[in-house]
Amino acid sequence: MKRNSSKSFFIVLIILIAISSCTSLRAVHDFSSASSKGLSQFEEIPNSFTKHCLERCVLESIRTFEIKRAPDCDCETYRKADSVTMLIYHSIHGYFDGLSDLSDNDLTKYKLDALNTSITAGTFGDIKIDTQQVNAYSVVSHILLNAVAGNYRKKKIKKYVEDANQPIQLLLNKFQFILQKNLEGELDFRKEKLYAFYRELLLNPALNDYEKEKAATDYYQGLSAIKAQQQRIDIFAQSLQSIADGHQKIYDNRNKMSAKELRDSLVIYQSAISNSISQFNKLKN
């Protein structure tokens, strides 16, 4: 009787530990999935450095009444800035896809095609990449390669988080900076160019009142569109901060991944990401 009782107790204990472990990983999985979904909205931001270069060039041609078969715009450095931004985005997105799959015991869906290209230190248009950020990108790429190859599958998930936290924080911080300082800086420049263009236009004595009213209407509509774009970037950047804070929480609790601790902590960041997604989507229309 005692033997059966001890055996039953041992089985129940194992089941409870397993349930606790699964619940902990479920919290990590849910947060990572929400992070991945939030990150995907970057692809819905219509702005890019190349687009701003082309728009600036076209606006100048309009201002000087130049008609060309195609705009003569030198936007190569802006294309490089877009390329570097996309590489950083794919490395972060890939990491959280990997974390989501690892915590769900599945890494069969993830593809590494986007990470075949490396980044180098330098200045690319508005973007400056330093050695620290190059190393961070390299570390995250290496972690993902190891994870997909199976090297992480037999280890605790905390190893994946532990190795990646510092570089992921660096990349998330750089990603935010690119969006809120560099990309929004281009939008601020466009607002100033728009203002100068329409001010110059309205000073033309040949315009009648109707034409002046139409020009003023066009200006405010253009200004409103730019502000809406900046709002979307800011909302997306807020979600990046929630993702960074949530990952830091996982890292801080990597040695004590109790189900309740992670669930209670991560649900706050997960909710913030979901709220950002909702706000972002409302600005689509």
Coordinates of C-alpha atoms in Angstrom, one line a residue:
M1 CA 0.0 0.0 0.0
K2 CA 2.8 2.4 1.0
R3 CA 4.6 1.5 -2.2
N4 CA 1.6 2.3 -4.4
S5 CA 1.1 5.5 -2.5
S6 CA 4.7 6.6 -3.0
K7 CA 4.5 5.7 -6.6
S8 CA 1.3 7.6 -7.1
F9 CA 2.7 10.7 -5.3
F10 CA 5.8 10.5 -7.6
I11 CA 3.7 10.3 -10.7
V12 CA 1.5 13.3 -9.6
L13 CA 4.7 15.3 -8.8
I14 CA 6.1 14.6 -12.3
I15 CA 2.8 15.6 -13.9
L16 CA 2.6 18.8 -11.9
I17 CA 6.2 19.7 -12.8
A18 CA 5.4 19.0 -16.5
I19 CA 2.2 21.1 -16.3
S20 CA 4.1 24.0 -14.7
S21 CA 6.9 23.8 -17.3
C22 CA 4.5 23.7 -20.2
T23 CA 2.6 26.7 -18.7
S24 CA 5.8 28.6 -18.4
L25 CA 6.8 27.9 -22.0
R26 CA 3.2 28.7 -23.1
A27 CA 3.7 32.2 -21.6
V28 CA 6.9 32.6 -23.5
H29 CA 5.3 31.2 -26.7
D30 CA 2.3 33.6 -26.4
F31 CA 4.5 36.6 -25.8
S32 CA 6.9 35.7 -28.7
S33 CA 4.0 35.1 -31.0
A34 CA 2.5 38.5 -30.1
S35 CA 5.9 40.1 -30.6
S36 CA 6.3 38.4 -34.0
K37 CA 2.8 39.7 -35.0
G38 CA 3.6 43.2 -33.8
L39 CA 7.0 43.2 -35.7
S40 CA 5.2 42.2 -38.9
Q41 CA 3.4 45.5 -39.0
F42 CA 6.7 47.1 -40.1
E43 CA 5.9 45.7 -43.5
E44 CA 2.7 47.8 -43.5
I45 CA 4.5 51.1 -43.0
P46 CA 4.4 52.7 -46.4
N47 CA 7.4 54.9 -45.8
S48 CA 11.0 54.1 -46.8
F49 CA 14.1 56.1 -47.3
T50 CA 14.0 55.5 -51.0
K51 CA 10.4 56.7 -51.3
H52 CA 11.3 59.9 -49.5
C53 CA 14.3 60.5 -51.8
L54 CA 12.0 60.0 -54.9
E55 CA 9.3 62.2 -53.5
R56 CA 11.8 65.0 -52.7
C57 CA 13.2 64.8 -56.2
V58 CA 9.8 64.9 -57.8
L59 CA 8.6 67.8 -55.7
E60 CA 11.7 69.8 -56.8
S61 CA 10.9 69.0 -60.5
I62 CA 7.3 70.2 -59.9
R63 CA 8.6 73.4 -58.2
T64 CA 10.9 74.2 -61.2
F65 CA 8.3 73.1 -63.8
E66 CA 10.5 70.4 -65.2
I67 CA 9.0 67.7 -67.3
K68 CA 11.1 64.5 -67.7
R69 CA 10.3 61.0 -69.0
A70 CA 11.5 59.7 -65.6
P71 CA 12.6 61.6 -62.5
D72 CA 16.4 62.0 -62.4
C73 CA 17.0 61.0 -58.8
D74 CA 20.2 59.7 -57.2
C75 CA 18.7 57.5 -54.4
E76 CA 21.4 54.8 -54.1
T77 CA 22.4 55.7 -50.5
Y78 CA 18.7 55.7 -49.6
R79 CA 18.3 52.2 -51.1
K80 CA 21.3 51.1 -49.0
A81 CA 19.6 52.5 -45.9
D82 CA 16.4 50.6 -46.7
S83 CA 18.4 47.4 -47.2
V84 CA 20.2 47.7 -43.8
T85 CA 16.9 48.5 -42.1
M86 CA 15.3 45.4 -43.6
L87 CA 18.2 43.2 -42.6
I88 CA 17.9 44.4 -39.0
Y89 CA 14.1 43.9 -39.1
H90 CA 14.5 40.3 -40.5
S91 CA 17.0 39.4 -37.8
I92 CA 14.8 40.6 -35.0
H93 CA 11.6 39.1 -36.5
G94 CA 13.4 35.8 -37.2
Y95 CA 14.6 35.6 -33.6
F96 CA 11.1 36.0 -32.1
D97 CA 9.7 33.5 -34.7
G98 CA 12.4 31.1 -33.4
L99 CA 11.6 31.8 -29.8
S100 CA 8.0 31.2 -30.5
D101 CA 8.7 27.9 -32.3
L102 CA 11.2 26.7 -29.7
S103 CA 8.8 27.4 -26.8
D104 CA 6.2 25.4 -28.8
N105 CA 8.8 22.6 -29.5
D106 CA 8.8 23.3 -33.2
L107 CA 11.4 24.9 -35.4
T108 CA 10.4 23.3 -38.7
K109 CA 8.6 26.4 -40.1
Y110 CA 11.4 28.9 -39.8
K111 CA 13.4 29.8 -42.9
L112 CA 16.8 31.6 -42.8
D113 CA 16.8 33.0 -46.4
A114 CA 16.5 36.6 -45.2
L115 CA 19.7 36.3 -43.1
N116 CA 22.0 35.1 -45.8
T117 CA 23.3 38.7 -46.2
S118 CA 25.5 40.2 -43.6
I119 CA 25.7 43.9 -42.6
T120 CA 28.8 46.0 -42.3
A121 CA 29.7 49.1 -40.3
G122 CA 29.4 52.4 -42.1
T123 CA 27.0 55.2 -43.0
F124 CA 24.1 54.4 -45.3
G125 CA 22.2 57.6 -46.1
D126 CA 20.7 58.7 -42.8
I127 CA 21.7 55.4 -41.0
K128 CA 25.0 54.9 -39.2
I129 CA 25.9 51.3 -38.3
D130 CA 28.7 50.8 -35.8
T131 CA 30.8 47.7 -35.0
Q132 CA 28.7 46.9 -31.9
Q133 CA 25.5 46.7 -34.0
V134 CA 27.3 44.6 -36.7
N135 CA 28.4 42.1 -34.0
A136 CA 24.8 42.0 -32.5
Y137 CA 23.4 41.2 -35.9
S138 CA 26.0 38.5 -36.4
V139 CA 25.3 36.9 -33.0
V140 CA 21.6 36.8 -33.6
S141 CA 22.1 35.2 -37.0
H142 CA 24.4 32.6 -35.5
I143 CA 22.0 31.8 -32.7
L144 CA 19.2 31.2 -35.3
L145 CA 21.4 29.0 -37.4
N146 CA 22.3 26.9 -34.3
A147 CA 18.6 26.7 -33.3
V148 CA 17.4 25.6 -36.7
A149 CA 20.3 23.1 -36.9
G150 CA 19.1 21.5 -33.7
N151 CA 21.8 22.5 -31.4
Y152 CA 19.3 24.3 -29.1
R153 CA 16.6 21.7 -29.1
K154 CA 18.2 19.5 -26.4
K155 CA 19.1 22.4 -24.2
K156 CA 17.0 24.6 -22.0
I157 CA 15.2 27.4 -23.7
K158 CA 16.9 29.8 -21.3
K159 CA 20.2 29.3 -23.2
Y160 CA 18.6 30.7 -26.3
V161 CA 17.3 33.7 -24.4
E162 CA 20.5 34.1 -22.5
D163 CA 22.7 34.2 -25.6
A164 CA 20.5 36.5 -27.5
N165 CA 19.3 39.1 -24.9
Q166 CA 22.1 41.6 -25.2
P167 CA 22.3 41.6 -29.1
I168 CA 18.5 41.6 -29.4
Q169 CA 18.3 44.6 -27.1
L170 CA 20.9 46.4 -29.2
L171 CA 19.1 45.7 -32.4
L172 CA 15.7 46.6 -31.1
N173 CA 17.2 49.9 -29.8
K174 CA 18.8 50.6 -33.2
F175 CA 15.6 49.7 -35.0
Q176 CA 13.7 52.2 -32.9
F177 CA 16.3 54.9 -33.5
I178 CA 16.2 54.3 -37.3
L179 CA 12.4 54.7 -37.3
Q180 CA 11.9 57.6 -34.9
K181 CA 15.0 59.6 -35.6
N182 CA 16.1 58.8 -39.2
L183 CA 12.8 57.9 -41.0
E184 CA 10.7 60.4 -39.1
G185 CA 13.4 62.9 -39.7
E186 CA 12.9 62.5 -43.4
L187 CA 9.1 63.1 -42.8
D188 CA 9.9 66.3 -40.9
F189 CA 12.0 67.4 -43.8
R190 CA 9.2 66.6 -46.2
K191 CA 6.8 68.7 -44.1
E192 CA 9.2 71.6 -44.4
K193 CA 9.6 71.2 -48.2
L194 CA 5.8 70.9 -48.5
Y195 CA 5.4 74.1 -46.5
A196 CA 8.0 76.0 -48.6
F197 CA 6.5 74.8 -51.8
Y198 CA 2.9 75.9 -51.1
R199 CA 4.0 79.2 -49.5
E200 CA 5.9 80.0 -52.7
L201 CA 2.9 78.9 -54.8
L202 CA 0.4 81.1 -52.8
L203 CA 2.6 84.1 -53.3
N204 CA 2.1 83.9 -57.0
P205 CA -0.1 86.9 -57.9
A206 CA -1.4 85.1 -61.0
L207 CA -3.4 82.7 -58.9
N208 CA -7.1 83.5 -58.4
D209 CA -8.9 82.8 -55.1
Y210 CA -10.2 79.4 -56.1
E211 CA -6.7 78.3 -57.1
K212 CA -5.3 79.6 -53.8
E213 CA -8.0 77.7 -51.9
K214 CA -7.2 74.5 -53.8
A215 CA -3.5 74.9 -53.1
A216 CA -4.2 75.5 -49.3
T217 CA -6.5 72.4 -49.3
D218 CA -3.8 70.3 -51.0
Y219 CA -1.2 71.5 -48.5
Y220 CA -3.2 70.6 -45.4
Q221 CA -4.2 67.2 -46.8
G222 CA -0.6 66.5 -47.5
L223 CA 0.5 67.6 -44.1
S224 CA -2.3 65.5 -42.5
A225 CA -1.1 62.4 -44.4
I226 CA 2.5 62.9 -43.3
K227 CA 1.5 63.3 -39.6
A228 CA -0.6 60.1 -39.8
Q229 CA 2.5 58.3 -41.1
Q230 CA 4.5 59.6 -38.2
Q231 CA 1.9 58.4 -35.8
R232 CA 2.0 54.9 -37.2
I233 CA 5.8 54.9 -36.9
D234 CA 5.5 56.1 -33.2
I235 CA 3.0 53.4 -32.4
F236 CA 5.1 50.8 -34.0
A237 CA 8.2 52.0 -32.1
Q238 CA 6.1 51.8 -28.8
S239 CA 5.5 48.1 -29.6
L240 CA 9.3 47.6 -30.1
Q241 CA 9.8 49.0 -26.6
S242 CA 7.2 46.6 -25.2
I243 CA 9.0 43.7 -27.0
A244 CA 12.4 44.7 -25.6
D245 CA 11.0 45.0 -22.1
G246 CA 9.2 41.7 -22.3
H247 CA 12.3 39.9 -23.5
Q248 CA 14.3 41.5 -20.8
K249 CA 11.8 40.1 -18.3
I250 CA 12.2 36.6 -19.7
Y251 CA 16.0 37.0 -19.5
D252 CA 15.8 38.2 -15.9
N253 CA 13.7 35.2 -15.0
R254 CA 15.6 32.7 -17.1
N255 CA 16.8 30.7 -14.0
K256 CA 13.4 30.7 -12.3
M257 CA 10.8 30.3 -15.0
S258 CA 7.9 29.6 -12.7
A259 CA 4.6 29.6 -14.6
K260 CA 3.0 32.3 -12.5
E261 CA 5.9 34.7 -12.6
L262 CA 6.2 34.6 -16.3
R263 CA 2.5 34.6 -17.0
D264 CA 1.8 37.6 -14.8
S265 CA 4.8 39.5 -16.1
L266 CA 4.5 38.8 -19.8
V267 CA 0.8 39.3 -20.1
I268 CA 1.4 43.0 -19.4
Y269 CA 3.8 43.3 -22.3
Q270 CA 1.7 41.1 -24.5
S271 CA -1.3 43.3 -23.8
A272 CA 0.7 46.4 -24.7
I273 CA 1.8 44.9 -28.0
S274 CA -1.8 44.0 -28.8
N275 CA -2.9 47.5 -28.0
S276 CA -0.3 48.9 -30.3
I277 CA -1.4 46.6 -33.1
S278 CA -5.0 47.8 -32.6
Q279 CA -4.0 51.5 -32.7
F280 CA -1.7 50.9 -35.7
N281 CA -4.6 49.3 -37.6
K282 CA -7.0 52.1 -36.8
L283 CA -4.7 54.6 -38.7
K284 CA -4.8 52.5 -41.8
N285 CA -8.0 54.2 -42.9

